[in-house]
Amino acid sequence: MESQEGAAAAAAVATRDCVLDFSRLSLNTFNVNNVSEDRQRDTRQLFLNYNRLSWLPSSVSLFYNLEFLDISNNGLTAICEGITRLTKLKTLLAKNNRLDEFSLPKEFGSLQLEVLNFSGNRFQEIPLQCTKLLRLQSLSIGGNRLKSIPAEIEYLTSLEMLYLGGNLISDIPPELAHLPYLTYLVLCDNRIQSVPPQLARLHSLRSLSLHNNLLTYLPREILSLVHLQELSLRGNPLVVRFVKEMMYDPPSLLELAGRTIKSRNIPYSPYDMPSNLVRYLDLASKCPNPKCAGVYFDSCVRQIKFVDFCGKYRLPLMHYLCSPECTSPCSSNPQSDAESEEENSVPADRLQRVLLG
């Protein structure tokens, strides 16, 4: 028993020896020369958070066995080149500084980081160096000024958590669906107007935060997220105006003629009609309804369907149809749209939490 306690005590001392804490000391500069070479070699965790640092000396690379670095809550405007020589660094916390997309060294993407937190800075774009961190499992860039998510995000194939809440993002790129291990996706407090159906490929997704955006509907493919346990939607127009509606603008004579030609496979060529009509016919869109062989050009039906989850909430799912005939006739029962065979096949416990209010 005593030998076990002695071993535990020795391990605790070793752990303390591996941690160097300079946090909350109001430091304006960090002088690595004040740390012995032995301590530089043995340090695994370095805390410099809550100081007044405006720059980090490249000599931080002398902590060559460093695995964890916290430089949050300073006034940093750049990350020094020396950090790229920390080949064992796994976690970098740099929250609440003054960093932007020009603040990172060119070779930042060569790091072996698994956790990166840049929340509370001044990024208007996600630096492309970050998309080269192929071992990254957690990326947080919340509370910045991001306007978009680069398509290169798909390179982060090890990513499990992506936090981009509190930005100015208006679109979700379909490339986001190429992250096989993504489990937590936070996109709340942005300006997102739609969710791409490709996100249905995120088979590992368990939590999706979309509250306080501009969403008016969700794609029906959202039902394919079989592991989704939490979906946050409050503060979106789809919740504020939680109504069922169908809007149908009668198609023009041009569209009716075009639909007839395309649906009946009537042959045509530039010799039969003006070139502008040929181009118009070539723009036909096939109806997404798999049971309908129709097409549309400019005019389509927009139908809001409701799917009941947990017997309490219904999610509006958008359908685009080429005509009213390609959906089943409306029933006098106001619940009928939510009670089709397809929706009833969804287990009631598919979503444990649907946060609408």
mmCIF file with all atom_site columns, N, CA and C in Angstrom, residues 91-161:
data_model
loop_
_atom_site.group_PDB
_atom_site.id
_atom_site.type_symbol
_atom_site.label_atom_id
_atom_site.label_alt_id
_atom_site.label_comp_id
_atom_site.label_asym_id
_atom_site.label_entity_id
_atom_site.label_seq_id
_atom_site.pdbx_PDB_ins_code
_atom_site.Cartn_x
_atom_site.Cartn_y
_atom_site.Cartn_z
_atom_site.occupancy
_atom_site.B_iso_or_equiv
_atom_site.pdbx_formal_charge
_atom_site.auth_seq_id
_atom_site.auth_comp_id
_atom_site.auth_asym_id
_atom_site.auth_atom_id
_atom_site.pdbx_PDB_model_num
ATOM 1   N N  . THR A 1 91  ? -1.794  20.885 -28.403 1.00 0.00 ? 91  THR A N  1
ATOM 2   C CA . THR A 1 91  ? -2.881  21.794 -28.058 1.00 0.00 ? 91  THR A CA 1
ATOM 3   C C  . THR A 1 91  ? -2.375  23.224 -28.028 1.00 0.00 ? 91  THR A C  1
ATOM 4   N N  . LEU A 1 92  ? -3.045  24.102 -28.786 1.00 0.00 ? 92  LEU A N  1
ATOM 5   C CA . LEU A 1 92  ? -2.728  25.528 -28.777 1.00 0.00 ? 92  LEU A CA 1
ATOM 6   C C  . LEU A 1 92  ? -4.002  26.308 -28.493 1.00 0.00 ? 92  LEU A C  1
ATOM 7   N N  . LEU A 1 93  ? -4.022  27.007 -27.379 1.00 0.00 ? 93  LEU A N  1
ATOM 8   C CA . LEU A 1 93  ? -5.147  27.861 -27.008 1.00 0.00 ? 93  LEU A CA 1
ATOM 9   C C  . LEU A 1 93  ? -4.708  29.313 -27.141 1.00 0.00 ? 93  LEU A C  1
ATOM 10  N N  . ALA A 1 94  ? -5.361  30.039 -28.028 1.00 0.00 ? 94  ALA A N  1
ATOM 11  C CA . ALA A 1 94  ? -5.000  31.436 -28.279 1.00 0.00 ? 94  ALA A CA 1
ATOM 12  C C  . ALA A 1 94  ? -6.263  32.297 -28.334 1.00 0.00 ? 94  ALA A C  1
ATOM 13  N N  . LYS A 1 95  ? -7.174  32.046 -27.414 1.00 0.00 ? 95  LYS A N  1
ATOM 14  C CA . LYS A 1 95  ? -8.443  32.775 -27.371 1.00 0.00 ? 95  LYS A CA 1
ATOM 15  C C  . LYS A 1 95  ? -8.226  34.230 -26.957 1.00 0.00 ? 95  LYS A C  1
ATOM 16  N N  . ASN A 1 96  ? -9.137  35.075 -27.411 1.00 0.00 ? 96  ASN A N  1
ATOM 17  C CA . ASN A 1 96  ? -9.231  36.458 -26.924 1.00 0.00 ? 96  ASN A CA 1
ATOM 18  C C  . ASN A 1 96  ? -7.915  37.222 -27.044 1.00 0.00 ? 96  ASN A C  1
ATOM 19  N N  . ASN A 1 97  ? -7.440  37.290 -28.271 1.00 0.00 ? 97  ASN A N  1
ATOM 20  C CA . ASN A 1 97  ? -6.288  38.111 -28.606 1.00 0.00 ? 97  ASN A CA 1
ATOM 21  C C  . ASN A 1 97  ? -6.682  39.054 -29.744 1.00 0.00 ? 97  ASN A C  1
ATOM 22  N N  . ARG A 1 98  ? -5.717  39.470 -30.529 1.00 0.00 ? 98  ARG A N  1
ATOM 23  C CA . ARG A 1 98  ? -5.983  40.370 -31.653 1.00 0.00 ? 98  ARG A CA 1
ATOM 24  C C  . ARG A 1 98  ? -5.482  39.754 -32.959 1.00 0.00 ? 98  ARG A C  1
ATOM 25  N N  . LEU A 1 99  ? -5.603  38.473 -33.051 1.00 0.00 ? 99  LEU A N  1
ATOM 26  C CA . LEU A 1 99  ? -5.082  37.743 -34.201 1.00 0.00 ? 99  LEU A CA 1
ATOM 27  C C  . LEU A 1 99  ? -6.041  37.829 -35.382 1.00 0.00 ? 99  LEU A C  1
ATOM 28  N N  . ASP A 1 100 ? -5.458  37.791 -36.594 1.00 0.00 ? 100 ASP A N  1
ATOM 29  C CA . ASP A 1 100 ? -6.274  37.720 -37.806 1.00 0.00 ? 100 ASP A CA 1
ATOM 30  C C  . ASP A 1 100 ? -5.610  36.752 -38.781 1.00 0.00 ? 100 ASP A C  1
ATOM 31  N N  . GLU A 1 101 ? -6.136  36.689 -39.994 1.00 0.00 ? 101 GLU A N  1
ATOM 32  C CA . GLU A 1 101 ? -5.654  35.698 -40.965 1.00 0.00 ? 101 GLU A CA 1
ATOM 33  C C  . GLU A 1 101 ? -4.217  35.946 -41.407 1.00 0.00 ? 101 GLU A C  1
ATOM 34  N N  . PHE A 1 102 ? -3.656  37.116 -41.079 1.00 0.00 ? 102 PHE A N  1
ATOM 35  C CA . PHE A 1 102 ? -2.268  37.408 -41.448 1.00 0.00 ? 102 PHE A CA 1
ATOM 36  C C  . PHE A 1 102 ? -1.313  37.183 -40.274 1.00 0.00 ? 102 PHE A C  1
ATOM 37  N N  . SER A 1 103 ? -1.815  36.643 -39.179 1.00 0.00 ? 103 SER A N  1
ATOM 38  C CA . SER A 1 103 ? -1.034  36.532 -37.947 1.00 0.00 ? 103 SER A CA 1
ATOM 39  C C  . SER A 1 103 ? -0.256  35.227 -37.817 1.00 0.00 ? 103 SER A C  1
ATOM 40  N N  . LEU A 1 104 ? -0.481  34.282 -38.721 1.00 0.00 ? 104 LEU A N  1
ATOM 41  C CA . LEU A 1 104 ? 0.136   32.971 -38.567 1.00 0.00 ? 104 LEU A CA 1
ATOM 42  C C  . LEU A 1 104 ? 1.372   32.833 -39.438 1.00 0.00 ? 104 LEU A C  1
ATOM 43  N N  . PRO A 1 105 ? 2.385   32.143 -38.941 1.00 0.00 ? 105 PRO A N  1
ATOM 44  C CA . PRO A 1 105 ? 3.567   31.900 -39.780 1.00 0.00 ? 105 PRO A CA 1
ATOM 45  C C  . PRO A 1 105 ? 3.214   31.009 -40.968 1.00 0.00 ? 105 PRO A C  1
ATOM 46  N N  . LYS A 1 106 ? 3.981   31.119 -42.012 1.00 0.00 ? 106 LYS A N  1
ATOM 47  C CA . LYS A 1 106 ? 3.707   30.404 -43.254 1.00 0.00 ? 106 LYS A CA 1
ATOM 48  C C  . LYS A 1 106 ? 3.640   28.899 -43.044 1.00 0.00 ? 106 LYS A C  1
ATOM 49  N N  . GLU A 1 107 ? 4.504   28.362 -42.171 1.00 0.00 ? 107 GLU A N  1
ATOM 50  C CA . GLU A 1 107 ? 4.578   26.915 -41.965 1.00 0.00 ? 107 GLU A CA 1
ATOM 51  C C  . GLU A 1 107 ? 3.727   26.438 -40.799 1.00 0.00 ? 107 GLU A C  1
ATOM 52  N N  . PHE A 1 108 ? 2.747   27.229 -40.396 1.00 0.00 ? 108 PHE A N  1
ATOM 53  C CA . PHE A 1 108 ? 1.894   26.856 -39.265 1.00 0.00 ? 108 PHE A CA 1
ATOM 54  C C  . PHE A 1 108 ? 1.214   25.505 -39.512 1.00 0.00 ? 108 PHE A C  1
ATOM 55  N N  . GLY A 1 109 ? 0.887   25.209 -40.750 1.00 0.00 ? 109 GLY A N  1
ATOM 56  C CA . GLY A 1 109 ? 0.206   23.968 -41.086 1.00 0.00 ? 109 GLY A CA 1
ATOM 57  C C  . GLY A 1 109 ? 1.051   22.722 -40.920 1.00 0.00 ? 109 GLY A C  1
ATOM 58  N N  . SER A 1 110 ? 2.337   22.891 -40.642 1.00 0.00 ? 110 SER A N  1
ATOM 59  C CA . SER A 1 110 ? 3.204   21.725 -40.446 1.00 0.00 ? 110 SER A CA 1
ATOM 60  C C  . SER A 1 110 ? 3.126   21.179 -39.026 1.00 0.00 ? 110 SER A C  1
ATOM 61  N N  . LEU A 1 111 ? 2.478   21.908 -38.112 1.00 0.00 ? 111 LEU A N  1
ATOM 62  C CA . LEU A 1 111 ? 2.358   21.453 -36.731 1.00 0.00 ? 111 LEU A CA 1
ATOM 63  C C  . LEU A 1 111 ? 1.490   20.196 -36.653 1.00 0.00 ? 111 LEU A C  1
ATOM 64  N N  . GLN A 1 112 ? 1.672   19.450 -35.580 1.00 0.00 ? 112 GLN A N  1
ATOM 65  C CA . GLN A 1 112 ? 0.912   18.219 -35.359 1.00 0.00 ? 112 GLN A CA 1
ATOM 66  C C  . GLN A 1 112 ? -0.232  18.461 -34.375 1.00 0.00 ? 112 GLN A C  1
ATOM 67  N N  . LEU A 1 113 ? -0.853  19.604 -34.466 1.00 0.00 ? 113 LEU A N  1
ATOM 68  C CA . LEU A 1 113 ? -1.896  19.990 -33.520 1.00 0.00 ? 113 LEU A CA 1
ATOM 69  C C  . LEU A 1 113 ? -3.111  19.070 -33.603 1.00 0.00 ? 113 LEU A C  1
ATOM 70  N N  . GLU A 1 114 ? -3.706  18.830 -32.423 1.00 0.00 ? 114 GLU A N  1
ATOM 71  C CA . GLU A 1 114 ? -4.968  18.101 -32.333 1.00 0.00 ? 114 GLU A CA 1
ATOM 72  C C  . GLU A 1 114 ? -6.097  19.015 -31.852 1.00 0.00 ? 114 GLU A C  1
ATOM 73  N N  . VAL A 1 115 ? -5.740  20.053 -31.094 1.00 0.00 ? 115 VAL A N  1
ATOM 74  C CA . VAL A 1 115 ? -6.727  21.016 -30.574 1.00 0.00 ? 115 VAL A CA 1
ATOM 75  C C  . VAL A 1 115 ? -6.222  22.419 -30.865 1.00 0.00 ? 115 VAL A C  1
ATOM 76  N N  . LEU A 1 116 ? -7.078  23.242 -31.500 1.00 0.00 ? 116 LEU A N  1
ATOM 77  C CA . LEU A 1 116 ? -6.719  24.624 -31.820 1.00 0.00 ? 116 LEU A CA 1
ATOM 78  C C  . LEU A 1 116 ? -7.901  25.524 -31.504 1.00 0.00 ? 116 LEU A C  1
ATOM 79  N N  . ASN A 1 117 ? -7.659  26.560 -30.699 1.00 0.00 ? 117 ASN A N  1
ATOM 80  C CA . ASN A 1 117 ? -8.733  27.479 -30.317 1.00 0.00 ? 117 ASN A CA 1
ATOM 81  C C  . ASN A 1 117 ? -8.310  28.910 -30.612 1.00 0.00 ? 117 ASN A C  1
ATOM 82  N N  . PHE A 1 118 ? -8.964  29.527 -31.606 1.00 0.00 ? 118 PHE A N  1
ATOM 83  C CA . PHE A 1 118 ? -8.734  30.918 -31.984 1.00 0.00 ? 118 PHE A CA 1
ATOM 84  C C  . PHE A 1 118 ? -9.979  31.777 -31.723 1.00 0.00 ? 118 PHE A C  1
ATOM 85  N N  . SER A 1 119 ? -10.850 31.342 -30.844 1.00 0.00 ? 119 SER A N  1
ATOM 86  C CA . SER A 1 119 ? -12.082 32.094 -30.590 1.00 0.00 ? 119 SER A CA 1
ATOM 87  C C  . SER A 1 119 ? -11.767 33.469 -29.991 1.00 0.00 ? 119 SER A C  1
ATOM 88  N N  . GLY A 1 120 ? -12.644 34.428 -30.296 1.00 0.00 ? 120 GLY A N  1
ATOM 89  C CA . GLY A 1 120 ? -12.491 35.755 -29.713 1.00 0.00 ? 120 GLY A CA 1
ATOM 90  C C  . GLY A 1 120 ? -11.328 36.543 -30.282 1.00 0.00 ? 120 GLY A C  1
ATOM 91  N N  . ASN A 1 121 ? -11.064 36.404 -31.570 1.00 0.00 ? 121 ASN A N  1
ATOM 92  C CA . ASN A 1 121 ? -10.010 37.175 -32.225 1.00 0.00 ? 121 ASN A CA 1
ATOM 93  C C  . ASN A 1 121 ? -10.609 38.024 -33.347 1.00 0.00 ? 121 ASN A C  1
ATOM 94  N N  . ARG A 1 122 ? -9.842  38.285 -34.389 1.00 0.00 ? 122 ARG A N  1
ATOM 95  C CA . ARG A 1 122 ? -10.286 39.191 -35.441 1.00 0.00 ? 122 ARG A CA 1
ATOM 96  C C  . ARG A 1 122 ? -10.201 38.567 -36.832 1.00 0.00 ? 122 ARG A C  1
ATOM 97  N N  . PHE A 1 123 ? -10.321 37.271 -36.902 1.00 0.00 ? 123 PHE A N  1
ATOM 98  C CA . PHE A 1 123 ? -10.236 36.576 -38.184 1.00 0.00 ? 123 PHE A CA 1
ATOM 99  C C  . PHE A 1 123 ? -11.445 36.901 -39.053 1.00 0.00 ? 123 PHE A C  1
ATOM 100 N N  . GLN A 1 124 ? -11.193 37.309 -40.293 1.00 0.00 ? 124 GLN A N  1
ATOM 101 C CA . GLN A 1 124 ? -12.254 37.468 -41.281 1.00 0.00 ? 124 GLN A CA 1
ATOM 102 C C  . GLN A 1 124 ? -12.317 36.267 -42.218 1.00 0.00 ? 124 GLN A C  1
ATOM 103 N N  . GLU A 1 125 ? -11.253 35.496 -42.224 1.00 0.00 ? 125 GLU A N  1
ATOM 104 C CA . GLU A 1 125 ? -11.185 34.260 -43.008 1.00 0.00 ? 125 GLU A CA 1
ATOM 105 C C  . GLU A 1 125 ? -10.492 33.201 -42.166 1.00 0.00 ? 125 GLU A C  1
ATOM 106 N N  . ILE A 1 126 ? -10.811 31.951 -42.426 1.00 0.00 ? 126 ILE A N  1
ATOM 107 C CA . ILE A 1 126 ? -10.065 30.859 -41.805 1.00 0.00 ? 126 ILE A CA 1
ATOM 108 C C  . ILE A 1 126 ? -8.765  30.704 -42.575 1.00 0.00 ? 126 ILE A C  1
ATOM 109 N N  . PRO A 1 127 ? -7.620  30.920 -41.932 1.00 0.00 ? 127 PRO A N  1
ATOM 110 C CA . PRO A 1 127 ? -6.345  30.815 -42.654 1.00 0.00 ? 127 PRO A CA 1
ATOM 111 C C  . PRO A 1 127 ? -6.179  29.438 -43.289 1.00 0.00 ? 127 PRO A C  1
ATOM 112 N N  . LEU A 1 128 ? -5.694  29.416 -44.501 1.00 0.00 ? 128 LEU A N  1
ATOM 113 C CA . LEU A 1 128 ? -5.509  28.139 -45.194 1.00 0.00 ? 128 LEU A CA 1
ATOM 114 C C  . LEU A 1 128 ? -4.473  27.267 -44.498 1.00 0.00 ? 128 LEU A C  1
ATOM 115 N N  . GLN A 1 129 ? -3.571  27.905 -43.709 1.00 0.00 ? 129 GLN A N  1
ATOM 116 C CA . GLN A 1 129 ? -2.616  27.088 -42.945 1.00 0.00 ? 129 GLN A CA 1
ATOM 117 C C  . GLN A 1 129 ? -3.345  26.140 -42.001 1.00 0.00 ? 129 GLN A C  1
ATOM 118 N N  . CYS A 1 130 ? -4.498  26.594 -41.488 1.00 0.00 ? 130 CYS A N  1
ATOM 119 C CA . CYS A 1 130 ? -5.258  25.763 -40.541 1.00 0.00 ? 130 CYS A CA 1
ATOM 120 C C  . CYS A 1 130 ? -5.836  24.533 -41.223 1.00 0.00 ? 130 CYS A C  1
ATOM 121 N N  . THR A 1 131 ? -6.127  24.640 -42.514 1.00 0.00 ? 131 THR A N  1
ATOM 122 C CA . THR A 1 131 ? -6.705  23.499 -43.230 1.00 0.00 ? 131 THR A CA 1
ATOM 123 C C  . THR A 1 131 ? -5.653  22.450 -43.574 1.00 0.00 ? 131 THR A C  1
ATOM 124 N N  . LYS A 1 132 ? -4.409  22.696 -43.217 1.00 0.00 ? 132 LYS A N  1
ATOM 125 C CA . LYS A 1 132 ? -3.336  21.723 -43.454 1.00 0.00 ? 132 LYS A CA 1
ATOM 126 C C  . LYS A 1 132 ? -2.984  20.944 -42.184 1.00 0.00 ? 132 LYS A C  1
ATOM 127 N N  . LEU A 1 133 ? -3.706  21.229 -41.093 1.00 0.00 ? 133 LEU A N  1
ATOM 128 C CA . LEU A 1 133 ? -3.454  20.541 -39.828 1.00 0.00 ? 133 LEU A CA 1
ATOM 129 C C  . LEU A 1 133 ? -4.215  19.207 -39.842 1.00 0.00 ? 133 LEU A C  1
ATOM 130 N N  . LEU A 1 134 ? -3.643  18.230 -40.484 1.00 0.00 ? 134 LEU A N  1
ATOM 131 C CA . LEU A 1 134 ? -4.368  17.003 -40.800 1.00 0.00 ? 134 LEU A CA 1
ATOM 132 C C  . LEU A 1 134 ? -4.684  16.150 -39.577 1.00 0.00 ? 134 LEU A C  1
ATOM 133 N N  . ARG A 1 135 ? -4.039  16.412 -38.437 1.00 0.00 ? 135 ARG A N  1
ATOM 134 C CA . ARG A 1 135 ? -4.342  15.663 -37.215 1.00 0.00 ? 135 ARG A CA 1
ATOM 135 C C  . ARG A 1 135 ? -5.337  16.387 -36.315 1.00 0.00 ? 135 ARG A C  1
ATOM 136 N N  . LEU A 1 136 ? -5.803  17.534 -36.757 1.00 0.00 ? 136 LEU A N  1
ATOM 137 C CA . LEU A 1 136 ? -6.667  18.364 -35.918 1.00 0.00 ? 136 LEU A CA 1
ATOM 138 C C  . LEU A 1 136 ? -7.993  17.653 -35.643 1.00 0.00 ? 136 LEU A C  1
ATOM 139 N N  . GLN A 1 137 ? -8.337  17.598 -34.359 1.00 0.00 ? 137 GLN A N  1
ATOM 140 C CA . GLN A 1 137 ? -9.591  16.984 -33.933 1.00 0.00 ? 137 GLN A CA 1
ATOM 141 C C  . GLN A 1 137 ? -10.603 18.015 -33.456 1.00 0.00 ? 137 GLN A C  1
ATOM 142 N N  . SER A 1 138 ? -10.128 19.160 -32.980 1.00 0.00 ? 138 SER A N  1
ATOM 143 C CA . SER A 1 138 ? -11.025 20.191 -32.463 1.00 0.00 ? 138 SER A CA 1
ATOM 144 C C  . SER A 1 138 ? -10.549 21.557 -32.952 1.00 0.00 ? 138 SER A C  1
ATOM 145 N N  . LEU A 1 139 ? -11.452 22.280 -33.635 1.00 0.00 ? 139 LEU A N  1
ATOM 146 C CA . LEU A 1 139 ? -11.129 23.614 -34.151 1.00 0.00 ? 139 LEU A CA 1
ATOM 147 C C  . LEU A 1 139 ? -12.208 24.588 -33.690 1.00 0.00 ? 139 LEU A C  1
ATOM 148 N N  . SER A 1 140 ? -11.790 25.633 -32.982 1.00 0.00 ? 140 SER A N  1
ATOM 149 C CA . SER A 1 140 ? -12.720 26.655 -32.494 1.00 0.00 ? 140 SER A CA 1
ATOM 150 C C  . SER A 1 140 ? -12.273 28.020 -33.001 1.00 0.00 ? 140 SER A C  1
ATOM 151 N N  . ILE A 1 141 ? -13.139 28.662 -33.786 1.00 0.00 ? 141 ILE A N  1
ATOM 152 C CA . ILE A 1 141 ? -12.882 30.032 -34.249 1.00 0.00 ? 141 ILE A CA 1
ATOM 153 C C  . ILE A 1 141 ? -14.190 30.815 -34.076 1.00 0.00 ? 141 ILE A C  1
ATOM 154 N N  . GLY A 1 142 ? -14.784 30.689 -32.916 1.00 0.00 ? 142 GLY A N  1
ATOM 155 C CA . GLY A 1 142 ? -16.018 31.400 -32.625 1.00 0.00 ? 142 GLY A CA 1
ATOM 156 C C  . GLY A 1 142 ? -15.755 32.843 -32.244 1.00 0.00 ? 142 GLY A C  1
ATOM 157 N N  . GLY A 1 143 ? -16.785 33.683 -32.389 1.00 0.00 ? 143 GLY A N  1
ATOM 158 C CA . GLY A 1 143 ? -16.661 35.067 -31.966 1.00 0.00 ? 143 GLY A CA 1
ATOM 159 C C  . GLY A 1 143 ? -15.620 35.844 -32.733 1.00 0.00 ? 143 GLY A C  1
ATOM 160 N N  . ASN A 1 144 ? -15.496 35.595 -34.026 1.00 0.00 ? 144 ASN A N  1
ATOM 161 C CA . ASN A 1 144 ? -14.600 36.352 -34.884 1.00 0.00 ? 144 ASN A CA 1
ATOM 162 C C  . ASN A 1 144 ? -15.426 37.115 -35.921 1.00 0.00 ? 144 ASN A C  1
ATOM 163 N N  . ARG A 1 145 ? -14.865 37.329 -37.091 1.00 0.00 ? 145 ARG A N  1
ATOM 164 C CA . ARG A 1 145 ? -15.563 38.081 -38.135 1.00 0.00 ? 145 ARG A CA 1
ATOM 165 C C  . ARG A 1 145 ? -15.622 37.281 -39.433 1.00 0.00 ? 145 ARG A C  1
ATOM 166 N N  . LEU A 1 146 ? -15.650 35.974 -39.304 1.00 0.00 ? 146 LEU A N  1
ATOM 167 C CA . LEU A 1 146 ? -15.658 35.100 -40.473 1.00 0.00 ? 146 LEU A CA 1
ATOM 168 C C  . LEU A 1 146 ? -16.910 35.329 -41.308 1.00 0.00 ? 146 LEU A C  1
ATOM 169 N N  . LYS A 1 147 ? -16.725 35.441 -42.617 1.00 0.00 ? 147 LYS A N  1
ATOM 170 C CA . LYS A 1 147 ? -17.853 35.608 -43.532 1.00 0.00 ? 147 LYS A CA 1
ATOM 171 C C  . LYS A 1 147 ? -18.151 34.333 -44.311 1.00 0.00 ? 147 LYS A C  1
ATOM 172 N N  . SER A 1 148 ? -17.221 33.411 -44.285 1.00 0.00 ? 148 SER A N  1
ATOM 173 C CA . SER A 1 148 ? -17.404 32.172 -45.048 1.00 0.00 ? 148 SER A CA 1
ATOM 174 C C  . SER A 1 148 ? -16.553 31.063 -44.455 1.00 0.00 ? 148 SER A C  1
ATOM 175 N N  . ILE A 1 149 ? -16.840 29.857 -44.904 1.00 0.00 ? 149 ILE A N  1
ATOM 176 C CA . ILE A 1 149 ? -16.060 28.672 -44.542 1.00 0.00 ? 149 ILE A CA 1
ATOM 177 C C  . ILE A 1 149 ? -15.389 28.181 -45.820 1.00 0.00 ? 149 ILE A C  1
ATOM 178 N N  . PRO A 1 150 ? -14.078 28.093 -45.865 1.00 0.00 ? 150 PRO A N  1
ATOM 179 C CA . PRO A 1 150 ? -13.429 27.691 -47.116 1.00 0.00 ? 150 PRO A CA 1
ATOM 180 C C  . PRO A 1 150 ? -13.718 26.247 -47.473 1.00 0.00 ? 150 PRO A C  1
ATOM 181 N N  . ALA A 1 151 ? -13.766 25.962 -48.767 1.00 0.00 ? 151 ALA A N  1
ATOM 182 C CA . ALA A 1 151 ? -13.985 24.594 -49.224 1.00 0.00 ? 151 ALA A CA 1
ATOM 183 C C  . ALA A 1 151 ? -12.873 23.668 -48.740 1.00 0.00 ? 151 ALA A C  1
ATOM 184 N N  . GLU A 1 152 ? -11.695 24.248 -48.490 1.00 0.00 ? 152 GLU A N  1
ATOM 185 C CA . GLU A 1 152 ? -10.549 23.453 -48.038 1.00 0.00 ? 152 GLU A CA 1
ATOM 186 C C  . GLU A 1 152 ? -10.762 22.843 -46.654 1.00 0.00 ? 152 GLU A C  1
ATOM 187 N N  . ILE A 1 153 ? -11.858 23.203 -45.993 1.00 0.00 ? 153 ILE A N  1
ATOM 188 C CA . ILE A 1 153 ? -12.153 22.606 -44.692 1.00 0.00 ? 153 ILE A CA 1
ATOM 189 C C  . ILE A 1 153 ? -12.247 21.089 -44.799 1.00 0.00 ? 153 ILE A C  1
ATOM 190 N N  . GLU A 1 154 ? -12.536 20.599 -46.004 1.00 0.00 ? 154 GLU A N  1
ATOM 191 C CA . GLU A 1 154 ? -12.687 19.153 -46.209 1.00 0.00 ? 154 GLU A CA 1
ATOM 192 C C  . GLU A 1 154 ? -11.393 18.389 -45.979 1.00 0.00 ? 154 GLU A C  1
ATOM 193 N N  . TYR A 1 155 ? -10.245 19.097 -45.971 1.00 0.00 ? 155 TYR A N  1
ATOM 194 C CA . TYR A 1 155 ? -8.976  18.416 -45.747 1.00 0.00 ? 155 TYR A CA 1
ATOM 195 C C  . TYR A 1 155 ? -8.797  17.981 -44.291 1.00 0.00 ? 155 TYR A C  1
ATOM 196 N N  . LEU A 1 156 ? -9.574  18.553 -43.371 1.00 0.00 ? 156 LEU A N  1
ATOM 197 C CA . LEU A 1 156 ? -9.421  18.242 -41.946 1.00 0.00 ? 156 LEU A CA 1
ATOM 198 C C  . LEU A 1 156 ? -10.204 16.972 -41.618 1.00 0.00 ? 156 LEU A C  1
ATOM 199 N N  . THR A 1 157 ? -9.788  15.876 -42.170 1.00 0.00 ? 157 THR A N  1
ATOM 200 C CA . THR A 1 157 ? -10.563 14.633 -42.095 1.00 0.00 ? 157 THR A CA 1
ATOM 201 C C  . THR A 1 157 ? -10.539 13.989 -40.709 1.00 0.00 ? 157 THR A C  1
ATOM 202 N N  . SER A 1 158 ? -9.722  14.485 -39.789 1.00 0.00 ? 158 SER A N  1
ATOM 203 C CA . SER A 1 158 ? -9.708  13.952 -38.420 1.00 0.00 ? 158 SER A CA 1
ATOM 204 C C  . SER A 1 158 ? -10.598 14.767 -37.483 1.00 0.00 ? 158 SER A C  1
ATOM 205 N N  . LEU A 1 159 ? -11.209 15.834 -38.004 1.00 0.00 ? 159 LEU A N  1
ATOM 206 C CA . LEU A 1 159 ? -11.952 16.774 -37.162 1.00 0.00 ? 159 LEU A CA 1
ATOM 207 C C  . LEU A 1 159 ? -13.176 16.116 -36.536 1.00 0.00 ? 159 LEU A C  1
ATOM 208 N N  . GLU A 1 160 ? -13.322 16.313 -35.221 1.00 0.00 ? 160 GLU A N  1
ATOM 209 C CA . GLU A 1 160 ? -14.476 15.803 -34.482 1.00 0.00 ? 160 GLU A CA 1
ATOM 210 C C  . GLU A 1 160 ? -15.365 16.941 -33.980 1.00 0.00 ? 160 GLU A C  1
ATOM 211 N N  . MET A 1 161 ? -14.776 18.099 -33.708 1.00 0.00 ? 161 MET A N  1
ATOM 212 C CA . MET A 1 161 ? -15.544 19.235 -33.216 1.00 0.00 ? 161 MET A CA 1
ATOM 213 C C  . MET A 1 161 ? -15.165 20.490 -33.984 1.00 0.00 ? 161 MET A C  1
#
